[in-house]
């Protein structure tokens, strides 16, 4: 026992001395806690809406959130991911002037696009409601989404900028926690004054989105006002034009679009082929499956800018150590919870109501798809942040196409279970393909399965050098 304690102490001391690993541990801990708060708020929201408004209103709410996220991805055009890369590099080089300059260009670009998209959605809201959702999603809700787009797009950009600057708490607050907290607070405040209705639900969501974006704007102003005052462009660090940003952002935009398709195709197609009630039930089930991955999401929030920094310094040994450490951390913080959620699927869903408990098999299927993700680790962020964003894009395009085809074929046959099967298969294919290409590019193992011999990792590293992998 004493020997085990000494071994743990030596391991901890070694990790503590590694600045990059220590930063990931510290940042991931804060991210984990705030992501956990975000998930708690999400489930409180879903529980309250399911109990007070019903499964049908929850379905309309879920479809509204889905369309809002789709519009946001279309508006930011991948620049939310690109600025993480650029701002992380400028931060590593101490170039504060370029951080402010690049971010202002991106904000102007995304704001204009989001306004145009909002106008188009407002004009064609009746047609979208009637022909895409067969009236299940009211046109009034679509018009509210239209005017939320500029604000939700700005919030995403502010969150990405804070993430690049390692301001994790503010980043997650603006990206997730703030909107959910405000929406829940507004719902409780409205109880004595308004009768519950679906449109009240959507209108209070809009108020939360707008106020959250204003908070992000104020935080960024307070953070960045010193970036320009008395600061000149750093010698030897070239600036970045909007065209260069867009060139880098476009593959990331397609990747983000495919990620969005992977995340929301099942929900949208259930809305098309079934009814709002089924969407409401599925939204609760898939959120429960996703809660098993909030440790992975928390760690990825820190890892993406760290990958970019290590790659910019050409520190391949540091990159290899970071991936090995992160993937072990991801597996042991996520896989046990995944197993528990699958085992206790029925009592967990019963908490939301009997109509939810009958779909426990859907939760088990989704947990199986998530488990492979925990084994492969942070491969998509690794590819995106190290100059291989086109490979990540291609993988995501293929897996998104598989997801669309699978949902289109299986939902008419098997309903909500078909959606879960299609989603899990596409997730597994995505993660395995990304892991294969990451190992091929870098010449070392990027996945983790406990108790598997390290000899495979060594032989893979040698083969990577022979095939022209990175040194």
GROMACS .gro file of C-alpha atoms in nm:
model
  471
    1UNK     CA    1   0.000   0.000   0.000
    2UNK     CA    2   0.287   0.232   0.085
    3UNK     CA    3   0.455   0.147  -0.246
    4UNK     CA    4   0.133   0.231  -0.434
    5UNK     CA    5   0.109   0.562  -0.251
    6UNK     CA    6   0.470   0.645  -0.344
    7UNK     CA    7   0.403   0.554  -0.708
    8UNK     CA    8   0.100   0.785  -0.721
    9UNK     CA    9   0.302   1.061  -0.556
   10UNK     CA   10   0.584   1.028  -0.810
   11UNK     CA   11   0.335   1.030  -1.097
   12UNK     CA   12   0.162   1.340  -0.957
   13UNK     CA   13   0.492   1.522  -0.908
   14UNK     CA   14   0.593   1.444  -1.264
   15UNK     CA   15   0.264   1.574  -1.404
   16UNK     CA   16   0.274   1.879  -1.178
   17UNK     CA   17   0.616   1.979  -1.313
   18UNK     CA   18   0.494   1.965  -1.674
   19UNK     CA   19   0.353   2.315  -1.735
   20UNK     CA   20   0.129   2.211  -2.027
   21UNK     CA   21  -0.017   1.911  -1.845
   22UNK     CA   22  -0.066   2.115  -1.527
   23UNK     CA   23  -0.249   2.382  -1.727
   24UNK     CA   24  -0.475   2.119  -1.885
   25UNK     CA   25  -0.555   1.961  -1.547
   26UNK     CA   26  -0.631   2.296  -1.386
   27UNK     CA   27  -0.830   2.425  -1.683
   28UNK     CA   28  -1.017   2.097  -1.728
   29UNK     CA   29  -1.119   2.099  -1.360
   30UNK     CA   30  -1.273   2.445  -1.390
   31UNK     CA   31  -1.427   2.354  -1.725
   32UNK     CA   32  -1.564   2.030  -1.582
   33UNK     CA   33  -1.735   2.212  -1.296
   34UNK     CA   34  -1.889   2.477  -1.519
   35UNK     CA   35  -1.989   2.222  -1.783
   36UNK     CA   36  -2.146   2.020  -1.503
   37UNK     CA   37  -2.337   2.332  -1.397
   38UNK     CA   38  -2.445   2.375  -1.761
   39UNK     CA   39  -2.575   2.018  -1.776
   40UNK     CA   40  -2.756   2.056  -1.444
   41UNK     CA   41  -2.925   2.371  -1.574
   42UNK     CA   42  -3.014   2.194  -1.899
   43UNK     CA   43  -3.179   1.904  -1.719
   44UNK     CA   44  -3.360   2.137  -1.482
   45UNK     CA   45  -3.490   2.321  -1.789
   46UNK     CA   46  -3.599   1.999  -1.961
   47UNK     CA   47  -3.754   1.861  -1.643
   48UNK     CA   48  -3.945   2.182  -1.577
   49UNK     CA   49  -4.065   2.215  -1.937
   50UNK     CA   50  -4.165   1.847  -1.956
   51UNK     CA   51  -4.361   1.872  -1.629
   52UNK     CA   52  -4.522   2.215  -1.673
   53UNK     CA   53  -4.554   2.247  -2.052
   54UNK     CA   54  -4.566   1.883  -2.168
   55UNK     CA   55  -4.364   1.669  -2.408
   56UNK     CA   56  -4.506   1.848  -2.714
   57UNK     CA   57  -4.387   2.191  -2.598
   58UNK     CA   58  -4.051   2.036  -2.507
   59UNK     CA   59  -4.029   1.903  -2.862
   60UNK     CA   60  -4.099   2.248  -3.011
   61UNK     CA   61  -3.843   2.399  -2.774
   62UNK     CA   62  -3.583   2.139  -2.881
   63UNK     CA   63  -3.650   2.205  -3.251
   64UNK     CA   64  -3.617   2.580  -3.187
   65UNK     CA   65  -3.277   2.530  -3.020
   66UNK     CA   66  -3.173   2.307  -3.310
   67UNK     CA   67  -3.261   2.567  -3.574
   68UNK     CA   68  -3.096   2.841  -3.370
   69UNK     CA   69  -2.772   2.640  -3.362
   70UNK     CA   70  -2.792   2.563  -3.734
   71UNK     CA   71  -2.837   2.934  -3.811
   72UNK     CA   72  -2.547   3.021  -3.582
   73UNK     CA   73  -2.312   2.778  -3.759
   74UNK     CA   74  -2.415   2.917  -4.098
   75UNK     CA   75  -2.357   3.273  -3.976
   76UNK     CA   76  -2.014   3.236  -3.816
   77UNK     CA   77  -1.885   3.040  -4.119
   78UNK     CA   78  -1.628   2.845  -3.916
   79UNK     CA   79  -1.463   3.161  -3.783
   80UNK     CA   80  -1.545   3.059  -3.424
   81UNK     CA   81  -1.298   2.769  -3.458
   82UNK     CA   82  -1.050   2.967  -3.669
   83UNK     CA   83  -1.014   3.242  -3.409
   84UNK     CA   84  -0.926   2.983  -3.145
   85UNK     CA   85  -0.634   2.882  -3.365
   86UNK     CA   86  -0.523   3.236  -3.458
   87UNK     CA   87  -0.574   3.391  -3.116
   88UNK     CA   88  -0.395   3.102  -2.945
   89UNK     CA   89  -0.095   3.152  -3.175
   90UNK     CA   90  -0.089   3.529  -3.116
   91UNK     CA   91  -0.120   3.472  -2.742
   92UNK     CA   92   0.177   3.232  -2.749
   93UNK     CA   93   0.380   3.500  -2.932
   94UNK     CA   94   0.267   3.782  -2.701
   95UNK     CA   95   0.100   3.975  -2.984
   96UNK     CA   96  -0.200   4.139  -2.815
   97UNK     CA   97  -0.256   4.394  -3.091
   98UNK     CA   98  -0.326   4.125  -3.351
   99UNK     CA   99  -0.573   3.951  -3.117
  100UNK     CA  100  -0.797   4.255  -3.107
  101UNK     CA  101  -0.754   4.328  -3.478
  102UNK     CA  102  -0.843   3.977  -3.595
  103UNK     CA  103  -1.138   3.940  -3.360
  104UNK     CA  104  -1.297   4.270  -3.466
  105UNK     CA  105  -1.282   4.165  -3.831
  106UNK     CA  106  -1.452   3.836  -3.753
  107UNK     CA  107  -1.727   3.997  -3.543
  108UNK     CA  108  -1.819   4.240  -3.821
  109UNK     CA  109  -1.828   3.962  -4.081
  110UNK     CA  110  -2.042   3.726  -3.872
  111UNK     CA  111  -2.284   3.997  -3.761
  112UNK     CA  112  -2.364   4.096  -4.120
  113UNK     CA  113  -2.422   3.736  -4.228
  114UNK     CA  114  -2.641   3.657  -3.926
  115UNK     CA  115  -2.860   3.962  -3.993
  116UNK     CA  116  -2.910   3.854  -4.356
  117UNK     CA  117  -2.995   3.496  -4.251
  118UNK     CA  118  -3.235   3.627  -3.988
  119UNK     CA  119  -3.421   3.838  -4.242
  120UNK     CA  120  -3.451   3.542  -4.481
  121UNK     CA  121  -3.584   3.311  -4.209
  122UNK     CA  122  -3.834   3.575  -4.099
  123UNK     CA  123  -3.962   3.624  -4.453
  124UNK     CA  124  -3.996   3.251  -4.528
  125UNK     CA  125  -4.106   3.136  -4.183
  126UNK     CA  126  -4.454   3.031  -4.298
  127UNK     CA  127  -4.313   2.816  -4.580
  128UNK     CA  128  -4.052   2.650  -4.356
  129UNK     CA  129  -4.315   2.572  -4.094
  130UNK     CA  130  -4.561   2.428  -4.346
  131UNK     CA  131  -4.337   2.238  -4.589
  132UNK     CA  132  -4.044   2.127  -4.371
  133UNK     CA  133  -4.212   2.059  -4.035
  134UNK     CA  134  -4.574   2.009  -4.149
  135UNK     CA  135  -4.688   2.272  -3.900
  136UNK     CA  136  -4.528   2.096  -3.598
  137UNK     CA  137  -4.296   2.395  -3.551
  138UNK     CA  138  -4.504   2.717  -3.557
  139UNK     CA  139  -4.405   3.004  -3.786
  140UNK     CA  140  -4.417   3.239  -3.485
  141UNK     CA  141  -4.138   3.039  -3.321
  142UNK     CA  142  -3.932   3.058  -3.641
  143UNK     CA  143  -3.967   3.436  -3.650
  144UNK     CA  144  -3.835   3.457  -3.293
  145UNK     CA  145  -3.539   3.238  -3.395
  146UNK     CA  146  -3.471   3.475  -3.686
  147UNK     CA  147  -3.406   3.769  -3.455
  148UNK     CA  148  -3.204   3.560  -3.211
  149UNK     CA  149  -2.943   3.471  -3.476
  150UNK     CA  150  -2.717   3.780  -3.451
  151UNK     CA  151  -2.705   3.754  -3.072
  152UNK     CA  152  -2.638   3.380  -3.052
  153UNK     CA  153  -2.367   3.418  -3.319
  154UNK     CA  154  -2.196   3.696  -3.124
  155UNK     CA  155  -2.211   3.489  -2.805
  156UNK     CA  156  -2.037   3.198  -2.980
  157UNK     CA  157  -1.758   3.427  -3.108
  158UNK     CA  158  -1.702   3.583  -2.765
  159UNK     CA  159  -1.693   3.236  -2.608
  160UNK     CA  160  -1.434   3.117  -2.865
  161UNK     CA  161  -1.218   3.425  -2.809
  162UNK     CA  162  -1.216   3.376  -2.432
  163UNK     CA  163  -1.138   3.008  -2.486
  164UNK     CA  164  -0.833   3.097  -2.696
  165UNK     CA  165  -0.715   3.332  -2.419
  166UNK     CA  166  -0.763   3.052  -2.161
  167UNK     CA  167  -1.041   3.247  -1.988
  168UNK     CA  168  -1.234   2.924  -1.943
  169UNK     CA  169  -1.495   3.030  -1.688
  170UNK     CA  170  -1.612   3.330  -1.892
  171UNK     CA  171  -1.603   3.123  -2.213
  172UNK     CA  172  -1.834   2.852  -2.080
  173UNK     CA  173  -2.059   3.108  -1.911
  174UNK     CA  174  -2.115   3.294  -2.239
  175UNK     CA  175  -2.138   2.978  -2.449
  176UNK     CA  176  -2.361   2.760  -2.229
  177UNK     CA  177  -2.428   2.845  -1.867
  178UNK     CA  178  -2.545   3.205  -1.902
  179UNK     CA  179  -2.824   3.140  -2.151
  180UNK     CA  180  -2.959   2.836  -1.964
  181UNK     CA  181  -2.947   3.007  -1.625
  182UNK     CA  182  -3.123   3.317  -1.756
  183UNK     CA  183  -3.389   3.114  -1.936
  184UNK     CA  184  -3.464   2.909  -1.625
  185UNK     CA  185  -3.474   3.224  -1.413
  186UNK     CA  186  -3.712   3.395  -1.657
  187UNK     CA  187  -3.943   3.092  -1.655
  188UNK     CA  188  -3.969   3.100  -1.276
  189UNK     CA  189  -4.020   3.478  -1.272
  190UNK     CA  190  -4.300   3.444  -1.529
  191UNK     CA  191  -4.501   3.191  -1.322
  192UNK     CA  192  -4.722   3.439  -1.133
  193UNK     CA  193  -4.771   3.671  -1.432
  194UNK     CA  194  -4.832   3.451  -1.740
  195UNK     CA  195  -5.015   3.134  -1.831
  196UNK     CA  196  -4.774   2.863  -1.959
  197UNK     CA  197  -4.765   2.849  -2.339
  198UNK     CA  198  -4.522   2.735  -2.604
  199UNK     CA  199  -4.469   3.086  -2.739
  200UNK     CA  200  -4.397   3.221  -2.390
  201UNK     CA  201  -4.130   2.950  -2.365
  202UNK     CA  202  -3.968   3.061  -2.692
  203UNK     CA  203  -3.993   3.433  -2.619
  204UNK     CA  204  -3.823   3.394  -2.280
  205UNK     CA  205  -3.549   3.193  -2.455
  206UNK     CA  206  -3.494   3.488  -2.688
  207UNK     CA  207  -3.466   3.727  -2.392
  208UNK     CA  208  -3.206   3.496  -2.233
  209UNK     CA  209  -3.003   3.475  -2.557
  210UNK     CA  210  -2.996   3.854  -2.602
  211UNK     CA  211  -2.900   3.929  -2.242
  212UNK     CA  212  -2.629   3.660  -2.250
  213UNK     CA  213  -2.477   3.810  -2.567
  214UNK     CA  214  -2.473   4.156  -2.405
  215UNK     CA  215  -2.290   4.006  -2.106
  216UNK     CA  216  -2.029   3.850  -2.338
  217UNK     CA  217  -1.985   4.181  -2.517
  218UNK     CA  218  -1.923   4.363  -2.189
  219UNK     CA  219  -1.674   4.102  -2.070
  220UNK     CA  220  -1.481   4.120  -2.397
  221UNK     CA  221  -1.467   4.498  -2.386
  222UNK     CA  222  -1.326   4.484  -2.033
  223UNK     CA  223  -1.070   4.222  -2.134
  224UNK     CA  224  -0.956   4.364  -2.467
  225UNK     CA  225  -0.950   4.739  -2.408
  226UNK     CA  226  -0.584   4.715  -2.308
  227UNK     CA  227  -0.491   4.523  -2.623
  228UNK     CA  228  -0.469   4.840  -2.836
  229UNK     CA  229  -0.394   5.119  -2.588
  230UNK     CA  230  -0.022   5.185  -2.602
  231UNK     CA  231   0.042   4.853  -2.778
  232UNK     CA  232   0.193   4.831  -3.125
  233UNK     CA  233   0.201   4.528  -3.356
  234UNK     CA  234   0.465   4.281  -3.236
  235UNK     CA  235   0.778   4.281  -3.451
  236UNK     CA  236   0.811   3.966  -3.660
  237UNK     CA  237   0.448   3.864  -3.610
  238UNK     CA  238   0.252   3.932  -3.930
  239UNK     CA  239  -0.109   4.037  -3.911
  240UNK     CA  240  -0.393   3.829  -4.056
  241UNK     CA  241  -0.638   3.961  -4.314
  242UNK     CA  242  -1.004   3.865  -4.337
  243UNK     CA  243  -0.935   3.666  -4.654
  244UNK     CA  244  -0.676   3.451  -4.477
  245UNK     CA  245  -0.914   3.399  -4.186
  246UNK     CA  246  -1.188   3.284  -4.423
  247UNK     CA  247  -0.949   3.051  -4.610
  248UNK     CA  248  -0.861   2.879  -4.282
  249UNK     CA  249  -1.219   2.896  -4.154
  250UNK     CA  250  -1.390   2.739  -4.456
  251UNK     CA  251  -1.269   2.381  -4.394
  252UNK     CA  252  -1.347   2.435  -4.026
  253UNK     CA  253  -1.688   2.572  -4.126
  254UNK     CA  254  -1.764   2.257  -4.320
  255UNK     CA  255  -1.636   2.052  -4.026
  256UNK     CA  256  -1.856   2.249  -3.786
  257UNK     CA  257  -2.152   2.207  -4.021
  258UNK     CA  258  -2.096   1.833  -4.032
  259UNK     CA  259  -2.063   1.820  -3.654
  260UNK     CA  260  -2.393   2.005  -3.635
  261UNK     CA  261  -2.552   1.757  -3.874
  262UNK     CA  262  -2.415   1.472  -3.663
  263UNK     CA  263  -2.563   1.632  -3.352
  264UNK     CA  264  -2.902   1.746  -3.479
  265UNK     CA  265  -2.998   1.531  -3.783
  266UNK     CA  266  -3.181   1.277  -3.568
  267UNK     CA  267  -3.382   1.553  -3.399
  268UNK     CA  268  -3.471   1.728  -3.725
  269UNK     CA  269  -3.568   1.405  -3.903
  270UNK     CA  270  -3.778   1.291  -3.611
  271UNK     CA  271  -3.953   1.629  -3.641
  272UNK     CA  272  -4.013   1.563  -4.010
  273UNK     CA  273  -4.116   1.194  -3.992
  274UNK     CA  274  -4.288   1.186  -3.651
  275UNK     CA  275  -4.439   1.450  -3.419
  276UNK     CA  276  -4.327   1.709  -3.164
  277UNK     CA  277  -4.400   1.474  -2.873
  278UNK     CA  278  -4.156   1.213  -3.005
  279UNK     CA  279  -3.893   1.484  -3.053
  280UNK     CA  280  -3.947   1.595  -2.692
  281UNK     CA  281  -3.894   1.242  -2.560
  282UNK     CA  282  -3.585   1.189  -2.775
  283UNK     CA  283  -3.435   1.523  -2.669
  284UNK     CA  284  -3.437   1.409  -2.306
  285UNK     CA  285  -3.292   1.066  -2.392
  286UNK     CA  286  -3.007   1.201  -2.604
  287UNK     CA  287  -2.921   1.465  -2.343
  288UNK     CA  288  -2.889   1.192  -2.082
  289UNK     CA  289  -2.654   1.003  -2.316
  290UNK     CA  290  -2.452   1.321  -2.374
  291UNK     CA  291  -2.412   1.386  -2.001
  292UNK     CA  292  -2.168   1.095  -1.995
  293UNK     CA  293  -1.942   1.296  -2.226
  294UNK     CA  294  -1.928   1.628  -2.047
  295UNK     CA  295  -1.583   1.538  -1.908
  296UNK     CA  296  -1.462   1.485  -2.267
  297UNK     CA  297  -1.615   1.816  -2.376
  298UNK     CA  298  -1.458   1.992  -2.077
  299UNK     CA  299  -1.112   1.853  -2.155
  300UNK     CA  300  -1.147   1.933  -2.527
  301UNK     CA  301  -1.225   2.295  -2.439
  302UNK     CA  302  -0.875   2.325  -2.292
  303UNK     CA  303  -0.699   2.092  -2.535
  304UNK     CA  304  -0.787   2.267  -2.863
  305UNK     CA  305  -0.582   2.585  -2.799
  306UNK     CA  306  -0.312   2.374  -2.630
  307UNK     CA  307  -0.278   2.156  -2.942
  308UNK     CA  308  -0.242   2.471  -3.152
  309UNK     CA  309   0.027   2.613  -2.921
  310UNK     CA  310   0.233   2.291  -2.910
  311UNK     CA  311   0.211   2.249  -3.287
  312UNK     CA  312   0.309   2.614  -3.345
  313UNK     CA  313   0.619   2.553  -3.126
  314UNK     CA  314   0.691   2.232  -3.323
  315UNK     CA  315   0.694   2.045  -2.991
  316UNK     CA  316   0.596   1.698  -3.116
  317UNK     CA  317   0.716   1.521  -2.801
  318UNK     CA  318   0.501   1.753  -2.593
  319UNK     CA  319   0.207   1.692  -2.828
  320UNK     CA  320   0.246   1.314  -2.795
  321UNK     CA  321   0.261   1.333  -2.413
  322UNK     CA  322  -0.039   1.565  -2.406
  323UNK     CA  323  -0.251   1.329  -2.619
  324UNK     CA  324  -0.153   1.023  -2.415
  325UNK     CA  325  -0.235   1.196  -2.088
  326UNK     CA  326  -0.559   1.353  -2.216
  327UNK     CA  327  -0.697   1.029  -2.360
  328UNK     CA  328  -0.643   0.842  -2.034
  329UNK     CA  329  -0.807   1.126  -1.846
  330UNK     CA  330  -1.101   1.126  -2.087
  331UNK     CA  331  -1.155   0.751  -2.062
  332UNK     CA  332  -1.146   0.721  -1.684
  333UNK     CA  333  -1.365   1.028  -1.626
  334UNK     CA  334  -1.627   0.933  -1.888
  335UNK     CA  335  -1.653   0.556  -1.942
  336UNK     CA  336  -1.764   0.464  -1.585
  337UNK     CA  337  -2.044   0.724  -1.594
  338UNK     CA  338  -2.145   0.599  -1.939
  339UNK     CA  339  -2.180   0.246  -1.802
  340UNK     CA  340  -2.387   0.363  -1.504
  341UNK     CA  341  -2.627   0.562  -1.724
  342UNK     CA  342  -2.680   0.258  -1.950
  343UNK     CA  343  -2.744   0.027  -1.652
  344UNK     CA  344  -2.987   0.264  -1.480
  345UNK     CA  345  -3.157   0.388  -1.798
  346UNK     CA  346  -3.512   0.306  -1.684
  347UNK     CA  347  -3.509   0.481  -1.342
  348UNK     CA  348  -3.330   0.784  -1.490
  349UNK     CA  349  -3.594   0.829  -1.760
  350UNK     CA  350  -3.881   0.759  -1.520
  351UNK     CA  351  -3.778   1.074  -1.336
  352UNK     CA  352  -3.906   1.274  -1.638
  353UNK     CA  353  -4.232   1.077  -1.671
  354UNK     CA  354  -4.366   0.737  -1.777
  355UNK     CA  355  -4.376   0.833  -2.145
  356UNK     CA  356  -3.996   0.878  -2.130
  357UNK     CA  357  -3.917   0.553  -1.942
  358UNK     CA  358  -4.048   0.335  -2.225
  359UNK     CA  359  -3.756   0.444  -2.444
  360UNK     CA  360  -3.474   0.310  -2.222
  361UNK     CA  361  -3.336   0.097  -2.509
  362UNK     CA  362  -3.273   0.419  -2.705
  363UNK     CA  363  -3.054   0.547  -2.420
  364UNK     CA  364  -2.853   0.221  -2.409
  365UNK     CA  365  -2.788   0.236  -2.787
  366UNK     CA  366  -2.671   0.598  -2.766
  367UNK     CA  367  -2.439   0.513  -2.474
  368UNK     CA  368  -2.275   0.242  -2.686
  369UNK     CA  369  -2.190   0.498  -2.953
  370UNK     CA  370  -2.050   0.736  -2.691
  371UNK     CA  371  -1.824   0.466  -2.544
  372UNK     CA  372  -1.617   0.444  -2.863
  373UNK     CA  373  -1.574   0.821  -2.848
  374UNK     CA  374  -1.422   0.789  -2.501
  375UNK     CA  375  -1.170   0.534  -2.631
  376UNK     CA  376  -1.060   0.740  -2.932
  377UNK     CA  377  -1.030   1.066  -2.737
  378UNK     CA  378  -0.971   1.414  -2.878
  379UNK     CA  379  -0.883   1.326  -3.237
  380UNK     CA  380  -1.105   1.570  -3.427
  381UNK     CA  381  -0.975   1.873  -3.229
  382UNK     CA  382  -0.621   1.740  -3.276
  383UNK     CA  383  -0.658   1.725  -3.656
  384UNK     CA  384  -0.835   2.062  -3.674
  385UNK     CA  385  -0.579   2.252  -3.464
  386UNK     CA  386  -0.265   2.108  -3.628
  387UNK     CA  387  -0.317   2.196  -3.994
  388UNK     CA  388  -0.513   1.883  -4.086
  389UNK     CA  389  -0.853   2.051  -4.086
  390UNK     CA  390  -0.925   1.925  -4.439
  391UNK     CA  391  -0.888   1.565  -4.325
  392UNK     CA  392  -1.118   1.637  -4.031
  393UNK     CA  393  -1.362   1.797  -4.274
  394UNK     CA  394  -1.363   1.492  -4.503
  395UNK     CA  395  -1.418   1.254  -4.214
  396UNK     CA  396  -1.705   1.464  -4.082
  397UNK     CA  397  -1.863   1.496  -4.427
  398UNK     CA  398  -1.865   1.119  -4.475
  399UNK     CA  399  -1.996   1.045  -4.125
  400UNK     CA  400  -2.262   1.316  -4.157
  401UNK     CA  401  -2.375   1.170  -4.490
  402UNK     CA  402  -2.393   0.828  -4.323
  403UNK     CA  403  -2.596   0.983  -4.041
  404UNK     CA  404  -2.844   1.146  -4.282
  405UNK     CA  405  -2.887   0.829  -4.488
  406UNK     CA  406  -2.917   0.614  -4.177
  407UNK     CA  407  -3.181   0.835  -4.016
  408UNK     CA  408  -3.376   0.869  -4.342
  409UNK     CA  409  -3.388   0.489  -4.381
  410UNK     CA  410  -3.430   0.378  -4.020
  411UNK     CA  411  -3.669   0.636  -3.869
  412UNK     CA  412  -3.961   0.547  -4.103
  413UNK     CA  413  -3.903   0.178  -4.014
  414UNK     CA  414  -3.816   0.184  -3.644
  415UNK     CA  415  -3.901   0.536  -3.528
  416UNK     CA  416  -3.705   0.668  -3.232
  417UNK     CA  417  -3.492   0.350  -3.204
  418UNK     CA  418  -3.390   0.389  -3.569
  419UNK     CA  419  -3.267   0.742  -3.495
  420UNK     CA  420  -3.051   0.611  -3.208
  421UNK     CA  421  -2.901   0.332  -3.421
  422UNK     CA  422  -2.816   0.566  -3.710
  423UNK     CA  423  -2.661   0.823  -3.479
  424UNK     CA  424  -2.448   0.568  -3.291
  425UNK     CA  425  -2.319   0.400  -3.609
  426UNK     CA  426  -2.217   0.733  -3.763
  427UNK     CA  427  -2.043   0.841  -3.440
  428UNK     CA  428  -1.845   0.517  -3.424
  429UNK     CA  429  -1.738   0.545  -3.790
  430UNK     CA  430  -1.633   0.908  -3.738
  431UNK     CA  431  -1.419   0.835  -3.434
  432UNK     CA  432  -1.249   0.528  -3.578
  433UNK     CA  433  -1.162   0.704  -3.905
  434UNK     CA  434  -1.031   1.013  -3.725
  435UNK     CA  435  -0.819   0.797  -3.495
  436UNK     CA  436  -0.671   0.610  -3.791
  437UNK     CA  437  -0.569   0.928  -3.976
  438UNK     CA  438  -0.435   1.097  -3.664
  439UNK     CA  439  -0.214   0.794  -3.597
  440UNK     CA  440  -0.098   0.796  -3.959
  441UNK     CA  441  -0.009   1.168  -3.955
  442UNK     CA  442   0.167   1.181  -3.622
  443UNK     CA  443   0.316   0.834  -3.601
  444UNK     CA  444   0.192   0.751  -3.252
  445UNK     CA  445  -0.119   0.603  -3.096
  446UNK     CA  446  -0.397   0.853  -3.039
  447UNK     CA  447  -0.651   0.619  -2.878
  448UNK     CA  448  -0.665   0.449  -2.542
  449UNK     CA  449  -0.806   0.115  -2.430
  450UNK     CA  450  -0.715   0.003  -2.078
  451UNK     CA  451  -0.483  -0.296  -2.036
  452UNK     CA  452  -0.388  -0.299  -2.405
  453UNK     CA  453  -0.016  -0.356  -2.447
  454UNK     CA  454   0.197  -0.048  -2.510
  455UNK     CA  455   0.397  -0.255  -2.765
  456UNK     CA  456   0.142  -0.167  -3.030
  457UNK     CA  457   0.200   0.203  -2.966
  458UNK     CA  458   0.577   0.157  -3.012
  459UNK     CA  459   0.541  -0.037  -3.336
  460UNK     CA  460   0.293   0.222  -3.466
  461UNK     CA  461   0.540   0.500  -3.390
  462UNK     CA  462   0.814   0.322  -3.588
  463UNK     CA  463   0.580   0.260  -3.878
  464UNK     CA  464   0.474   0.626  -3.871
  465UNK     CA  465   0.838   0.735  -3.921
  466UNK     CA  466   0.879   0.491  -4.209
  467UNK     CA  467   0.566   0.625  -4.381
  468UNK     CA  468   0.671   0.986  -4.344
  469UNK     CA  469   0.488   1.071  -4.024
  470UNK     CA  470   0.589   1.371  -3.821
  471UNK     CA  471   0.914   1.330  -3.624
   0.00000   0.00000   0.00000
